[in-house]
Coordinates of C-alpha atoms in Angstrom, one line a residue:
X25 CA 52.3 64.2 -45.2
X26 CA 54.5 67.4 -45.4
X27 CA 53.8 68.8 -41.7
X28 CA 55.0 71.9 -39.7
X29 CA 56.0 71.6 -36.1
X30 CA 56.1 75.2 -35.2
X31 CA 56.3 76.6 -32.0
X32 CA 57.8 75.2 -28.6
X33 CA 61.3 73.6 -29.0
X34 CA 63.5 72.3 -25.8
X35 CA 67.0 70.6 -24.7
X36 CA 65.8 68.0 -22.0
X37 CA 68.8 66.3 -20.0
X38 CA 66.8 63.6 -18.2
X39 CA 68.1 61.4 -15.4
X40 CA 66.7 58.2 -14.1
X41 CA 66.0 57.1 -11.1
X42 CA 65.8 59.9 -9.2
X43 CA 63.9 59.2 -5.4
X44 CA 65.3 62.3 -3.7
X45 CA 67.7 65.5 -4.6
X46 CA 70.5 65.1 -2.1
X47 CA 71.3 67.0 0.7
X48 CA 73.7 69.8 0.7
X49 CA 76.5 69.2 -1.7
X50 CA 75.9 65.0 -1.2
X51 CA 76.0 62.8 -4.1
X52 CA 73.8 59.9 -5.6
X53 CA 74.7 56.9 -8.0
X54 CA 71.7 56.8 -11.6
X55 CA 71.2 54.2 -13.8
X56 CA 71.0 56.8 -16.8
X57 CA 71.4 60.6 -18.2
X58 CA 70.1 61.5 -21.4
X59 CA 70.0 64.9 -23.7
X60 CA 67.5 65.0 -26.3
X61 CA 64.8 66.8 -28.0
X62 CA 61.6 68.0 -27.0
X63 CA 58.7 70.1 -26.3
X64 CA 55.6 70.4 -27.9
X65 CA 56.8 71.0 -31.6
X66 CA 59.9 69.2 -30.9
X67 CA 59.0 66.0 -29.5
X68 CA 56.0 65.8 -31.5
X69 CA 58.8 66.1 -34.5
X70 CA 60.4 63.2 -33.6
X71 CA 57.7 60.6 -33.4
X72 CA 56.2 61.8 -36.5
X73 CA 59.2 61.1 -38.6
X74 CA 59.2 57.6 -37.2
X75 CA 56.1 57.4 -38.4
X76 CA 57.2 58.4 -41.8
X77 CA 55.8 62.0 -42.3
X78 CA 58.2 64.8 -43.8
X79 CA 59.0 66.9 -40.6
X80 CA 60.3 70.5 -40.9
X81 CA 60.4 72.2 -37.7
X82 CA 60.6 76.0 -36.9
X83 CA 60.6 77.8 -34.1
X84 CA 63.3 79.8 -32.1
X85 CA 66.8 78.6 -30.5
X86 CA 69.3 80.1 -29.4
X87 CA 73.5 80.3 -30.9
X88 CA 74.4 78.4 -27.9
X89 CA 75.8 74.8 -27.3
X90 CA 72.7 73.7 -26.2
X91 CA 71.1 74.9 -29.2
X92 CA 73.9 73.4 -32.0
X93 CA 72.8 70.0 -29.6
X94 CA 69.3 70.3 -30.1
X95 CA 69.5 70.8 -33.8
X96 CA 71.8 67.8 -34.3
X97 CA 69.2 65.7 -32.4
X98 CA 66.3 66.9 -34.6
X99 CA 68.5 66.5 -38.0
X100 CA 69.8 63.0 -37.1
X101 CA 66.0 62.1 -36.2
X102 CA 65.2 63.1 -39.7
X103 CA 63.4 66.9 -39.2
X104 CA 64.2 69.0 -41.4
X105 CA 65.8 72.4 -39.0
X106 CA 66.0 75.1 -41.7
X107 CA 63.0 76.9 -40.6
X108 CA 64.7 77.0 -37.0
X109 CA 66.1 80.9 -36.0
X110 CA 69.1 80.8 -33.8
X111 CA 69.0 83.9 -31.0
X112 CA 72.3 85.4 -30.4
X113 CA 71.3 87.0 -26.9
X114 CA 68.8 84.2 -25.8
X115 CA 69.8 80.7 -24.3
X116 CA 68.5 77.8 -25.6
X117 CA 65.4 76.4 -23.9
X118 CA 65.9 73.7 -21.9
X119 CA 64.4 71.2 -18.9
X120 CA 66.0 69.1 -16.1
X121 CA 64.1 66.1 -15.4
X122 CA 64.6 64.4 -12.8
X123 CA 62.2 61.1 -13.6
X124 CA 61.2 59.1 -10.2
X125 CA 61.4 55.4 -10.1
X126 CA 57.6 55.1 -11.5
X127 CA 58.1 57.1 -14.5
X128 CA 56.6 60.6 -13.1
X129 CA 58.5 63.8 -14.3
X130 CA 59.4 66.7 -11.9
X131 CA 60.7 69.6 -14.3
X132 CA 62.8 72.2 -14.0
X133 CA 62.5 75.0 -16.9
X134 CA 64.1 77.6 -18.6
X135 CA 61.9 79.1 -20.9
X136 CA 64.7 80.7 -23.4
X137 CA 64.0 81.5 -26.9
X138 CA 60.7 79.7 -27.2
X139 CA 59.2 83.0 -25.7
X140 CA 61.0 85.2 -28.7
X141 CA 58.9 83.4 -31.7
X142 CA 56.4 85.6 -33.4
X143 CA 54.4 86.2 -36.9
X144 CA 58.0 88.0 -38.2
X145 CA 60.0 84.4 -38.3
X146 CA 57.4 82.3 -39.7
X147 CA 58.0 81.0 -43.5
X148 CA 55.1 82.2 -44.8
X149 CA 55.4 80.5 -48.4
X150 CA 57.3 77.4 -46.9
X151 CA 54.3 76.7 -44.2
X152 CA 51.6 77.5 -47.6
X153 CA 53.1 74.3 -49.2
X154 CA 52.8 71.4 -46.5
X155 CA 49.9 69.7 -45.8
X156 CA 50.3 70.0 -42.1
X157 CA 50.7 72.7 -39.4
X158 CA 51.1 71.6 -35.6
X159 CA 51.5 74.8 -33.5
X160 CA 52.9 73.7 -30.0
X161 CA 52.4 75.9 -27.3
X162 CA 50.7 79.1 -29.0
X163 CA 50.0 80.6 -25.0
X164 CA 53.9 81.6 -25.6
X165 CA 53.8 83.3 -28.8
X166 CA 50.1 85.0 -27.3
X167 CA 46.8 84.1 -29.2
X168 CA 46.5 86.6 -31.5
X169 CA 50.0 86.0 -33.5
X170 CA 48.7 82.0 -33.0
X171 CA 45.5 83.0 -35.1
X172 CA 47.4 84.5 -37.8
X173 CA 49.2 81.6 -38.4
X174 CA 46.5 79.5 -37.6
X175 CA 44.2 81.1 -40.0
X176 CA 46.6 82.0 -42.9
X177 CA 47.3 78.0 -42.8
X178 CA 44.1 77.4 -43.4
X179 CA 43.6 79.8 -45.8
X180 CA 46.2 77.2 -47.9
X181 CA 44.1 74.3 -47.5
X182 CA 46.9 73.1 -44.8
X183 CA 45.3 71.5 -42.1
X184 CA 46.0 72.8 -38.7
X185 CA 46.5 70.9 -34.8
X186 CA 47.2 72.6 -31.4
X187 CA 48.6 71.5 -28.6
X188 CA 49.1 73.3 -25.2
X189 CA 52.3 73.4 -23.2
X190 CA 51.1 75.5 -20.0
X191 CA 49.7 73.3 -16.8
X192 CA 45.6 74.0 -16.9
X193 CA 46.1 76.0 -13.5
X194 CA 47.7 78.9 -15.5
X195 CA 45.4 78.8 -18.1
X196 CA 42.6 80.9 -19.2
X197 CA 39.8 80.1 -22.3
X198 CA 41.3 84.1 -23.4
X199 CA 44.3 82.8 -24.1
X200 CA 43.4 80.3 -26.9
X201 CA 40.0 81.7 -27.5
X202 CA 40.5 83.6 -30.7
X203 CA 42.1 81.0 -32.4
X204 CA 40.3 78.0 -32.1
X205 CA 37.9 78.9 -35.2
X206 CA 40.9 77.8 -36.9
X207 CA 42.2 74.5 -35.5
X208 CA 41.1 71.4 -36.9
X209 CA 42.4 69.4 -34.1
X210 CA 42.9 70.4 -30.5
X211 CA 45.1 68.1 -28.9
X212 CA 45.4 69.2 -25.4
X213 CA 45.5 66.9 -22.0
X214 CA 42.8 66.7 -19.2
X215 CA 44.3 69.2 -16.9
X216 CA 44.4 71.9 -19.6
X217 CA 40.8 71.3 -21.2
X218 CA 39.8 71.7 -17.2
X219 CA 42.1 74.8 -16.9
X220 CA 41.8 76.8 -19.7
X221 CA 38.1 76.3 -20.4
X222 CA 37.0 76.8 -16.8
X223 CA 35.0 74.4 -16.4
X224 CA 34.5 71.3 -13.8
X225 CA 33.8 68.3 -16.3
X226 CA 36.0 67.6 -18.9
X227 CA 33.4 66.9 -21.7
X228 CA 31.8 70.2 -20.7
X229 CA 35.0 71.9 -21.7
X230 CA 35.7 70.3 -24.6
X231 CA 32.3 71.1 -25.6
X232 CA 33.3 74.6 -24.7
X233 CA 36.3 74.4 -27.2
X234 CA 34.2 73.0 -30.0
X235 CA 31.7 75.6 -29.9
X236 CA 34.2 78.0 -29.9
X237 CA 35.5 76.6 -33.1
X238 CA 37.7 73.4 -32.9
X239 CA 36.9 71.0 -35.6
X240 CA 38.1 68.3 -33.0
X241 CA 39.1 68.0 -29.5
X242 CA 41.5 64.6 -28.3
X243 CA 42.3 64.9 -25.0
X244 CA 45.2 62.7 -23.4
X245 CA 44.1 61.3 -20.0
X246 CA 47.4 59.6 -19.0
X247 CA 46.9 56.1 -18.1
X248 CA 42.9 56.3 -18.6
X249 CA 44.1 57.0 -22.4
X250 CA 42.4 59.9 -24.6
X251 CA 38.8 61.0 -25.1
X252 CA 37.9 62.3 -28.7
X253 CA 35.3 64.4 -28.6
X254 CA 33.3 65.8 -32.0
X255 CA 30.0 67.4 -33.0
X256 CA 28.5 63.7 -33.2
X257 CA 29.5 62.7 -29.5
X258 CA 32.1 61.6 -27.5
X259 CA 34.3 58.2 -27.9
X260 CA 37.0 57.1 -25.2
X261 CA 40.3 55.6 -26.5
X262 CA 41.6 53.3 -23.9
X263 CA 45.7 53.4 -23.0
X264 CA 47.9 50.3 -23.6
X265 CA 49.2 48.3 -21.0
X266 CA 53.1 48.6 -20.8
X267 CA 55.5 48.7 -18.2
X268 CA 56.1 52.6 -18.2
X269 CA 59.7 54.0 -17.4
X270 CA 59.3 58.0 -18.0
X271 CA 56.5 60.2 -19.4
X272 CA 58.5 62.6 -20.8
X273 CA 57.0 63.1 -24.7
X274 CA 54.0 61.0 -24.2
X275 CA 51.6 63.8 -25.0
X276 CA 53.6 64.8 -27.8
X277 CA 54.1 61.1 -28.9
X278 CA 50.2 60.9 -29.2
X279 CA 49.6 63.9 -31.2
X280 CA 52.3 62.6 -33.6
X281 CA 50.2 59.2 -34.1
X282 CA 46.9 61.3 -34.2
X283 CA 48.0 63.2 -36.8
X284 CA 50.0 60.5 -38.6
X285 CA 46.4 58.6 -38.3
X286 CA 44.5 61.8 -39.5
X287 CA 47.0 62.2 -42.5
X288 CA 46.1 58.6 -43.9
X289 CA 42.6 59.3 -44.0
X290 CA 41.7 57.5 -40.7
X291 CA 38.7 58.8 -38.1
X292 CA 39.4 60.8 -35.3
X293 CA 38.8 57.6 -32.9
X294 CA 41.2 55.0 -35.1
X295 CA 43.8 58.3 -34.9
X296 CA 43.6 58.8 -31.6
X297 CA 44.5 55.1 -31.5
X298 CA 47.3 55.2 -33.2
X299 CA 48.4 58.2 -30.9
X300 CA 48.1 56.0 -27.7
X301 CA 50.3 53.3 -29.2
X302 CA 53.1 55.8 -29.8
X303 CA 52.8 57.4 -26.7
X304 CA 53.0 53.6 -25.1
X305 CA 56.0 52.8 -27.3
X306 CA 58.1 56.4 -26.2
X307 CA 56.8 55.6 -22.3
X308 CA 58.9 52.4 -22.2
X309 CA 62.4 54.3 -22.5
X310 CA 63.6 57.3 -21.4
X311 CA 62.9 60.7 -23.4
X312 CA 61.0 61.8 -26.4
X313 CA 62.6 60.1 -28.7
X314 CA 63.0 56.6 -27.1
X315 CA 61.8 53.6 -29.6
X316 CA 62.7 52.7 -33.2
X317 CA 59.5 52.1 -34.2
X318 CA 57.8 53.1 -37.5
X319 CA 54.0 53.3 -38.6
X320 CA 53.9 49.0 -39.4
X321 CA 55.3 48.6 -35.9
X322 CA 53.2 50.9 -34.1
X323 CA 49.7 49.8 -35.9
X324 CA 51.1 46.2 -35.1
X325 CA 51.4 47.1 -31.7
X326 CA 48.1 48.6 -31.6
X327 CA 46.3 45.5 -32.7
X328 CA 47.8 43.0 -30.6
X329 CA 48.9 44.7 -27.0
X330 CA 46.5 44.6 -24.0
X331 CA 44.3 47.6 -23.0
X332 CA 43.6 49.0 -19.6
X333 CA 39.9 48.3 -18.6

């Protein structure tokens, strides 16, 4: 597996546990603050190069500190960063997460040079040798400029995954309409599939997205796990049992093990399996990159830990 992770790349500096911002100029004690990688192409980097895939990653970062940092994160993680263009007048992107004693993740954003990333910086002749493309967060680069790359992909024989970054309220089916004809696998959570499609049931809208042209829609559900929907039917994918500490990179966790799964020949269902034992792995530890897992540990873990009913 020789993938792409193109598209959203962020700096997270993640602190834990954090109950309430204090007053005024007051002060708190944490048990931990982390800096690492993330973001839809980013953190879904990471997890698949534990899982033993060929990573390169490209999209835009700025020449700032925070940027050198994020780059050194993704090299020593094992993605390759050539394909990674470094704005001079854009700060890096980057989140603040202040993660609550039950693992939920309050975000503060800058959006930086992720918004800067367009047709003219892709590697066109690098992307037409992988196997792979995962495009994260194509609403930022707009749809059209997503299905050019999308489609020229697959004009390569390289097959193509999605995943969204915006929350479903900001979302509108125009926005990823014309290019889901050429994703293979739309990998987008329950809020989003709600959002962006319009509609009130989620296998209603993930219907929506496969008659639009998705090959096949997973959709993360948090603790209720995934749902992998195809033109046969519909199959649920429970979530593991594990005593979470942060969410951060669970979505992207899972799409790494989906398409780690899909690479190695596996069906849709078995990947999405695979994609829920990753995300449980990263949910024990704090950020995107928590876990030294590989592929043997995480199928291990997959056939032995307990599912939610």
């Amino acid at each position: 597996m020789k993938v792409f992770t193109m598209g959203v790349h962020v700096l997270d500096v993640l602190v834990r546990p954090v109950e309430a911002i204090p007053e005024g100029q007051g002060a708190t004690l944490v048990e931990d603050i982390r800096m690492t990688a993330a973001g839809t192409a980013g953190g879904t980097a990471l997890t698949l190069a534990k899982l033993g895939a060929e990573v390169h990653s490209a999209g835009a970062v700025g020449a700032d500190p925070s940027g050198d940092l994020l780059v050194a994160l993704l090299q020593r993680a094992g993605v390759g960063t050539e394909f990674l263009v470094r704005r001079a007048d854009t700060a890096t992107s980057a989140s603040v997460l202040p993660i609550r004693p039950n693992g939920d993740r309050p975000s503060l954003h800058l959006l930086g040079a992720n918004i800067t990333y367009g047709p003219d910086d892709v590697p066109w002749e690098a992307l037409a040798d992988a196997t792979h493309l995962h495009l994260g967060g194509p609403e930022l680069i707009g749809v059209d400029a997503a299905a050019r790359i999308l489609s020229y992909a697959r004009d390569h024989g390289v097959v193509t995954s999605v995943d969204l970054l915006a929350p479903g309220v900001l979302g509108s089916f125009e926005q990823i309409e014309a290019a889901l004809p050429y994703i293979d696998h739309f990998l987008p959570n329950e809020d989003q599939v709600l959002g962006f499609t319009g509609e009130d049931d989620l296998l209603t809208g993930a219907r929506k997205l496969l008659a639009a042209g998705a090959g096949v829609v997973a959709v993360t559900r948090g603790g209720e796990g995934a749902l992998v929907v195809t033109a046969d039917g519909a199959e649920p994918v429970p979530a593991f049992v594990v005593d979470v500490v942060d969410t951060t990179g669970c979505g992207d966790a899972f799409s790494a093990g989906y398409l780690r799964g899909v690479s190695l020949g596996r069906t849709p269902g078995d990947a999405a399996v695979l994609g829920s034992a990753a995300a449980a792995l990263v949910a024990q530890g704090l950020g995107s990159d928590h876990g030294t897992f590989d592929l043997a540990a995480a199928d291990a873990f997959a056939a032995t830990a307990t599912c939610h009913a």
